[in-house]
Structures are given as structure tokens and as C-alpha cells.
Amino acid sequence: MKKILALAAIVLAMTACNKRVNPFLTEWDTPYGIPPYEEILASDYIPAIQAGIEQQNAEIDAITANPDAPTFENTIVPLELSGRILAKVSGVFYNVTETDRTDELSAVEEEAIPLMSEHSDNISFNKALYNRVAAIYNGDQSGLTREQQMVLKKHFESFEREGIGLPEEQQARLREINADIAAKTQKIGNNILAESNDFKEKFGFSVSAYPDKMTTTEDRELRRQYNEAYTSRGHRGNEYDNRELLLEVLDLRAEKARILGYPNAATYILSNKMAHDPQTVDQFLSGIMQAAVAKAKVELADMQAVMDQDVKAGKLPAGSKIEPWDWWYYAEKVRKAKYDLDESLTKPYFQVDSVVNGIFTNAHILYGVNFERLEDVPVYNPEVRTYKVTAEDGSLIGIFTTDYKPRSSKRGGAWMNNVRDQYFDADGKEVRPIIVNVCNFSDDYLSIDEVETAFHEFGHALHGLLTQCHYPSVSGTSVTRDFVEMFSQFNENWAFQPEMLAKYAKNAQGETIPDELVRKILNARKFNQGFMTTELCAASILDMRWHELSSTKGVDIDAFEKKIADEIGLIPEITYRYRSTYFNHIFSSGYSAGYYGYLWAEVLDKDAFSIFEASPDGPYDLELARKFKQTFLEKGGSEGPMVL
């Protein structure tokens, strides 16, 4: 307590002596506690991180120095609520560095990562803190709520998984490994961003627009150039080459697993996931892969028939065969022929604002939530939009932010971030979350896939917004990787419901999308699923094979990818959704030995949605929606996935 008071005195002294106060070291006098982005300088982060580390160290020292017998209230609760300064900094810093990176922020990141890694390890290897947690865990838990039991379990298992019981020399090596992995994975991510920016500079469009360009570009040689550049990112022998880095990361992960008593990284990573072990995942993916490739071969035959017509017409030389750079282009030709669906006709009905309106309308109908645009609030970029989310009784649910446009300062892809978690503070006051959805839509008018992406990411947002937990470590999306995607994919099911399209799919003249076009969309959505599932499943298998290695000694990345492709029957016309050197999910975004989670969670999502489909009231059965909200979206990680 003395250390905490001393730190508070230092902060107050800084306030008194300097005209400008570090924004992270003061209360935010902003609407709804939104970070004061415009006031934050790059130079504020490191001092704030250092102050946050000091604060949390003092709070943990107070816990371990407590002479009273350890209880949930005197140990776990203050541990959950510790590090509020760090939480404020992290919520802002990691969001901004992913979406609005500058050279100055990159330099800050290089300094911040070792600090954060060391601090995390200091907590993981704090024997006195562990002893108190273990005493509670191994004691009588009957007086705890189920949520408290899950919080306790999470802390206890975290200590065990990070090596609290190992000798000091092994703990010291784990510290080195953790720091090295943190630095290298960040470097890999930065390299991918740089390579993607080079791609845009060369061709004039972002990597997020690649599928659209491959679909619409008639010039076959140009498509080949696009494909070659896209699939060689991080693999060009330049300063952004990721080959050596990713092998080093894989070896470090394997070494960490061995130190902790596991044969490889995949076994270690999966031991606390729903799937639990690599064998289960491998068997799961194998069955999907066989079916997907079989379907893809049928799709390939249909496309080859169309290409053969182009050969007969003299557009292509005799003997031309479908290549990877032809798939998108000829798939679209087949779709137009089979389903008479031209996306140039659907896009006018899917303007971004219209789609956002659809997302909000759907959530309002199902879950009773309301959205209000906030104009005069801090934002980290002028392209960002912010909304207040409220319940039917007007109470605050949270703050939701959208960031949909591609920028050179933003990494590719789409994701959801928590700027602030939901929890109850030390005074029993509820803190509601601040959630960000990030996408890279290259145009104001979205493709069918992009509409689905918007609904997908908002599914994550709902999981983060609607949570009703007491402790930050289990609130919202704080669930296992192979469970979290269930809720994003579940929300996709409503994107093209005819009732919903009638409410939001309107063109610039206010005309609703015609029923005939809706019918074509619904029919065509089943098209090309062999290709889509094959490339996704192949990438999932590649991820598993990398993390099932005990060493990468003598491994050549190209040869390894080809060997796996041959083993799983990946046809040469299709490549992995992500090749290793730009596989950001598994090398820089926390999905290592976890990319299978999208397919795994899709099974859960389709099972759940089938209950809605079977309802006499159809997908808008509001009683079912209420149960889904209460069972899943409000629970977060406060109960085990299989129990839920």
C-alpha cells in the first residue's frame, strides 16, 4: 500500500510541476471514457507503460504481503483489478499500432515489447503470488460462484502452463524465449504490412482488393503478375523477408513446449482448448479436406469448360489450363452462367452505410440493442466512426467504433479489438466496454463476401459488448480460440436473410434490392465452396504441421509447403489461403496451432443456427435469440465452452 501511495504522489507531483500531463496517468474527462486520442503523443507510451508496471508491481506486492490467509476476495479480486494503467495503455496502443502505425510508433513498439514481456514473466514466475492462488484453488471452492471458480481456474492454470514449478534456470530460459518470440512475431507482422504496402505501390490497389481484382481483370498475364506478387510476400529476399524469422519463431515455440513437458508446440497450445490435442484437430481437418478437394475438382471441371470456350474463340492459346491466377476469374464466369448473378448488380445495394444499418437493425431485432452515432468524440483517425450502444431501458451497453477503409498505416484483414474490457471495479461500479471493428474495404460498395465480413466482425463485437461478467479475465471474448469464432460466424447467418435484406439492402435511390436478385444471391452463396473450404482447410493443416515439428533444422519452407500439399491432395490450381511467410494469423496474431478454429467453430455455429431454422418463427425467433444472448454472449468465459 505504501508503494501504491508513493506512486500516486509521484503522479500528482508530475501534474503539479508540468503543464502537460501524460494522458494515461490521469482520469479521462471524455464522453463515456473514450481515450483522448488527439491528446496522446507517441512519447507518452513508454513512460505510461513504466508507470503501469510500477503500479501493478506495487499492487501485487500488497497482495503477497497480506498476512491474512489467502481468499478469493483478498487475492484474486485485487489481482483481477490490478494494472489499470497498463490496461489503459495497452487498449489504446495495440489498437493504434495495428490501424494507424507510424515510424515513431514502430520505434516505441520495439521498446515496449521487451518491457511488457518481462513484466508478464515477472508475474508468471512470482512464487509468492502463485502460492496464494494455489492455496485457494486447492481449498474449498464451494462458497464461490461459478464465474469466480472459472476466474480462479484461469489464474491457477496460467501459472502452471507458464512454468511456475520449473527450476530457476529453466524459468530463466523461458523468459528469454518469451521475449524473443514477442519481438520476432512483431517483426513478422511489420514485415507483412511493409510487403502489402509495396504490393499496393506496385499495382495501385491494396491486398484486400486482391480477390476482386483477380475476379474482374481480363488480362491473364496481369493476373499472373498479381498472383506472383501476392503469394511471394515476405519471400523475396529483401529486408522484409520472413523466412528465417518464422523458422526461428517455430523453433522457439517448440523449445518452450519441451521445457514445459510437451513434445511440440501444437500439443502445448491445444492442451487447454476445446479440441484439446493435435490428433483430434488432424482427424477433424482430414475429413473436411477430402470432401472439399472432391468438390473443388468438380468446380475446376466447370471452369475448364469455360476456358476451353475462350480457347476456341481464339482468346487463349491451345492447351491452356486453369492456373491459380485463373480461378477467381473463371469462377465468376461460371457463377454468372449458372446463377445469372453479376456482383456489379448487387454492389449498389450494399453501400457501407447501408450494411452498417443492416448490422445494427439485425442486432436491435434479435437482442434489443440500440445504436446512436456520436459525432464530437475523440477518434484515432478521421475515418473512424463511433456509436453509443444502449439497452432497451436506455442503459449503456458500450461504445462501438468502426474503421473500415484501407490505409498504408493499417495491417490487412479484418478484426475486432477491445480498447476497454467490461468488468466491475473495486467500488462495485460496472465499467462498460469499448469495442472496435476493423476492416479493409477497398470500395464504398461491398461485395457479397465483404458484407459477410462486416457481419462476421460485428458478431465478435456483440460478444464483447453484451457480456455481463464481473471480472475482466473472463468477460466478452476471453474464451478459447476455437470457441471465439463461433459467435462471429453465427452472426453471418443473418446477413442475407430475405427479411433483413428488405430492411437494409437499398441503392442510392432508396430502392430495395429486388426479390429476384435476393434469390440469386442465396443460390449463389453455395457456389465455389469447394475452393473456399479447400484453401482454408489447407492453411489450417499447414499451421498444424508447422507446430507439430520438434525442430525446423534443415527445413526449407517451399519444400515443406509442397510436401504438405502433396500429402493432403491439394490440387495445383489452389494454394494455401495464406502461405507461410504472410500467414499473419499464426505468426503474429495469436492463432498459432489455432487456425483450424474457424472450421471447428463453424460446426458449432451451424448447429446453433439450425435450431433457429427449425423454429416455427424462423431465424427471428426472439425467445431463442434471448436464450442465445443469455447463454453465450453474456457469459463470456465465465463457464466452460462445452458446458455452455
Short mmCIF file of N, CA and C in Angstrom, two decimals, residues 191-244:
data_model
loop_
_atom_site.label_atom_id
_atom_site.label_comp_id
_atom_site.label_asym_id
_atom_site.label_seq_id
_atom_site.Cartn_x
_atom_site.Cartn_y
_atom_site.Cartn_z
N ASN A 191 6.75 -6.75 -41.14
CA ASN A 191 7.22 -7.09 -42.49
C ASN A 191 6.05 -7.35 -43.44
N ILE A 192 5.03 -8.04 -42.94
CA ILE A 192 3.86 -8.32 -43.77
C ILE A 192 3.18 -7.02 -44.17
N LEU A 193 3.06 -6.09 -43.23
CA LEU A 193 2.47 -4.78 -43.55
C LEU A 193 3.31 -4.06 -44.61
N ALA A 194 4.63 -4.08 -44.46
CA ALA A 194 5.51 -3.41 -45.42
C ALA A 194 5.39 -4.05 -46.80
N GLU A 195 5.33 -5.37 -46.85
CA GLU A 195 5.20 -6.07 -48.12
C GLU A 195 3.84 -5.76 -48.78
N SER A 196 2.81 -5.68 -47.97
CA SER A 196 1.49 -5.35 -48.50
C SER A 196 1.47 -3.94 -49.06
N ASN A 197 2.16 -3.03 -48.40
CA ASN A 197 2.25 -1.65 -48.90
C ASN A 197 3.05 -1.59 -50.20
N ASP A 198 4.10 -2.40 -50.30
CA ASP A 198 4.85 -2.48 -51.55
C ASP A 198 3.98 -3.00 -52.69
N PHE A 199 3.15 -3.98 -52.36
CA PHE A 199 2.23 -4.54 -53.35
C PHE A 199 1.30 -3.44 -53.88
N LYS A 200 0.74 -2.65 -52.95
CA LYS A 200 -0.16 -1.58 -53.35
C LYS A 200 0.55 -0.53 -54.19
N GLU A 201 1.78 -0.21 -53.80
CA GLU A 201 2.54 0.80 -54.54
C GLU A 201 2.83 0.33 -55.96
N LYS A 202 3.06 -0.97 -56.11
CA LYS A 202 3.39 -1.51 -57.44
C LYS A 202 2.16 -1.59 -58.34
N PHE A 203 1.02 -2.01 -57.77
CA PHE A 203 -0.14 -2.29 -58.61
C PHE A 203 -1.29 -1.28 -58.47
N GLY A 204 -1.23 -0.46 -57.43
CA GLY A 204 -2.26 0.57 -57.30
C GLY A 204 -3.51 0.15 -56.57
N PHE A 205 -3.52 -1.04 -55.98
CA PHE A 205 -4.65 -1.46 -55.16
C PHE A 205 -4.13 -2.27 -53.97
N SER A 206 -4.90 -2.30 -52.88
CA SER A 206 -4.45 -2.96 -51.66
C SER A 206 -4.63 -4.47 -51.76
N VAL A 207 -3.94 -5.20 -50.91
CA VAL A 207 -4.06 -6.66 -50.92
C VAL A 207 -5.49 -7.10 -50.59
N SER A 208 -6.22 -6.27 -49.84
CA SER A 208 -7.60 -6.63 -49.52
C SER A 208 -8.49 -6.63 -50.75
N ALA A 209 -8.07 -5.89 -51.80
CA ALA A 209 -8.84 -5.84 -53.05
C ALA A 209 -8.40 -6.94 -54.03
N TYR A 210 -7.44 -7.78 -53.61
CA TYR A 210 -6.89 -8.81 -54.49
C TYR A 210 -7.96 -9.75 -55.07
N PRO A 211 -8.86 -10.32 -54.24
CA PRO A 211 -9.87 -11.21 -54.82
C PRO A 211 -10.72 -10.52 -55.88
N ASP A 212 -11.09 -9.28 -55.62
CA ASP A 212 -11.92 -8.54 -56.57
C ASP A 212 -11.17 -8.31 -57.88
N LYS A 213 -9.89 -7.94 -57.79
CA LYS A 213 -9.09 -7.71 -59.00
C LYS A 213 -8.87 -9.01 -59.77
N MET A 214 -8.66 -10.10 -59.05
CA MET A 214 -8.46 -11.38 -59.73
C MET A 214 -9.74 -11.86 -60.40
N THR A 215 -10.87 -11.38 -59.90
CA THR A 215 -12.16 -11.75 -60.47
C THR A 215 -12.48 -10.94 -61.72
N THR A 216 -12.08 -9.68 -61.73
CA THR A 216 -12.52 -8.77 -62.80
C THR A 216 -11.47 -8.46 -63.86
N THR A 217 -10.20 -8.82 -63.61
CA THR A 217 -9.13 -8.50 -64.57
C THR A 217 -9.10 -9.51 -65.70
N GLU A 218 -9.36 -9.06 -66.91
CA GLU A 218 -9.41 -9.96 -68.06
C GLU A 218 -8.02 -10.36 -68.55
N ASP A 219 -7.05 -9.46 -68.41
CA ASP A 219 -5.69 -9.70 -68.88
C ASP A 219 -5.05 -10.82 -68.04
N ARG A 220 -4.87 -12.00 -68.67
CA ARG A 220 -4.38 -13.15 -67.93
C ARG A 220 -2.96 -12.95 -67.42
N GLU A 221 -2.10 -12.33 -68.21
CA GLU A 221 -0.73 -12.09 -67.80
C GLU A 221 -0.69 -11.16 -66.59
N LEU A 222 -1.57 -10.18 -66.57
CA LEU A 222 -1.63 -9.27 -65.43
C LEU A 222 -2.09 -10.02 -64.18
N ARG A 223 -3.06 -10.91 -64.35
CA ARG A 223 -3.50 -11.73 -63.20
C ARG A 223 -2.35 -12.57 -62.67
N ARG A 224 -1.55 -13.10 -63.58
CA ARG A 224 -0.40 -13.91 -63.16
C ARG A 224 0.57 -13.07 -62.35
N GLN A 225 0.80 -11.84 -62.78
CA GLN A 225 1.70 -10.95 -62.05
C GLN A 225 1.14 -10.61 -60.67
N TYR A 226 -0.17 -10.35 -60.61
CA TYR A 226 -0.80 -10.10 -59.31
C TYR A 226 -0.59 -11.28 -58.38
N ASN A 227 -0.85 -12.47 -58.90
CA ASN A 227 -0.75 -13.69 -58.10
C ASN A 227 0.67 -13.93 -57.61
N GLU A 228 1.63 -13.73 -58.49
CA GLU A 228 3.02 -13.95 -58.12
C GLU A 228 3.45 -12.99 -57.01
N ALA A 229 3.07 -11.73 -57.15
CA ALA A 229 3.44 -10.73 -56.15
C ALA A 229 2.72 -10.99 -54.82
N TYR A 230 1.44 -11.36 -54.91
CA TYR A 230 0.64 -11.60 -53.70
C TYR A 230 1.18 -12.79 -52.90
N THR A 231 1.50 -13.87 -53.60
CA THR A 231 1.91 -15.10 -52.92
C THR A 231 3.40 -15.13 -52.56
N SER A 232 4.15 -14.12 -52.98
CA SER A 232 5.58 -14.09 -52.64
C SER A 232 5.88 -13.06 -51.55
N ARG A 233 4.87 -12.48 -50.94
CA ARG A 233 5.12 -11.51 -49.86
C ARG A 233 5.87 -12.17 -48.71
N GLY A 234 6.87 -11.46 -48.23
CA GLY A 234 7.70 -12.00 -47.16
C GLY A 234 8.66 -13.07 -47.62
N HIS A 235 8.83 -13.18 -48.94
CA HIS A 235 9.57 -14.31 -49.52
C HIS A 235 10.37 -13.82 -50.72
N ARG A 236 10.88 -12.60 -50.65
CA ARG A 236 11.50 -12.00 -51.83
C ARG A 236 12.98 -11.70 -51.64
N GLY A 237 13.56 -12.14 -50.55
CA GLY A 237 14.98 -11.92 -50.32
C GLY A 237 15.34 -10.49 -50.00
N ASN A 238 14.35 -9.67 -49.65
CA ASN A 238 14.63 -8.27 -49.31
C ASN A 238 14.65 -8.10 -47.78
N GLU A 239 14.62 -6.85 -47.32
CA GLU A 239 14.70 -6.60 -45.88
C GLU A 239 13.44 -7.05 -45.14
N TYR A 240 12.37 -7.33 -45.87
CA TYR A 240 11.12 -7.76 -45.24
C TYR A 240 10.89 -9.27 -45.38
N ASP A 241 11.92 -10.00 -45.72
CA ASP A 241 11.80 -11.45 -45.89
C ASP A 241 11.57 -12.12 -44.53
N ASN A 242 10.53 -12.92 -44.46
CA ASN A 242 10.13 -13.54 -43.18
C ASN A 242 10.60 -14.98 -43.01
N ARG A 243 11.27 -15.55 -44.00
CA ARG A 243 11.57 -16.98 -43.94
C ARG A 243 12.40 -17.37 -42.72
N GLU A 244 13.50 -16.69 -42.51
CA GLU A 244 14.36 -17.03 -41.38
C GLU A 244 13.65 -16.74 -40.05
#
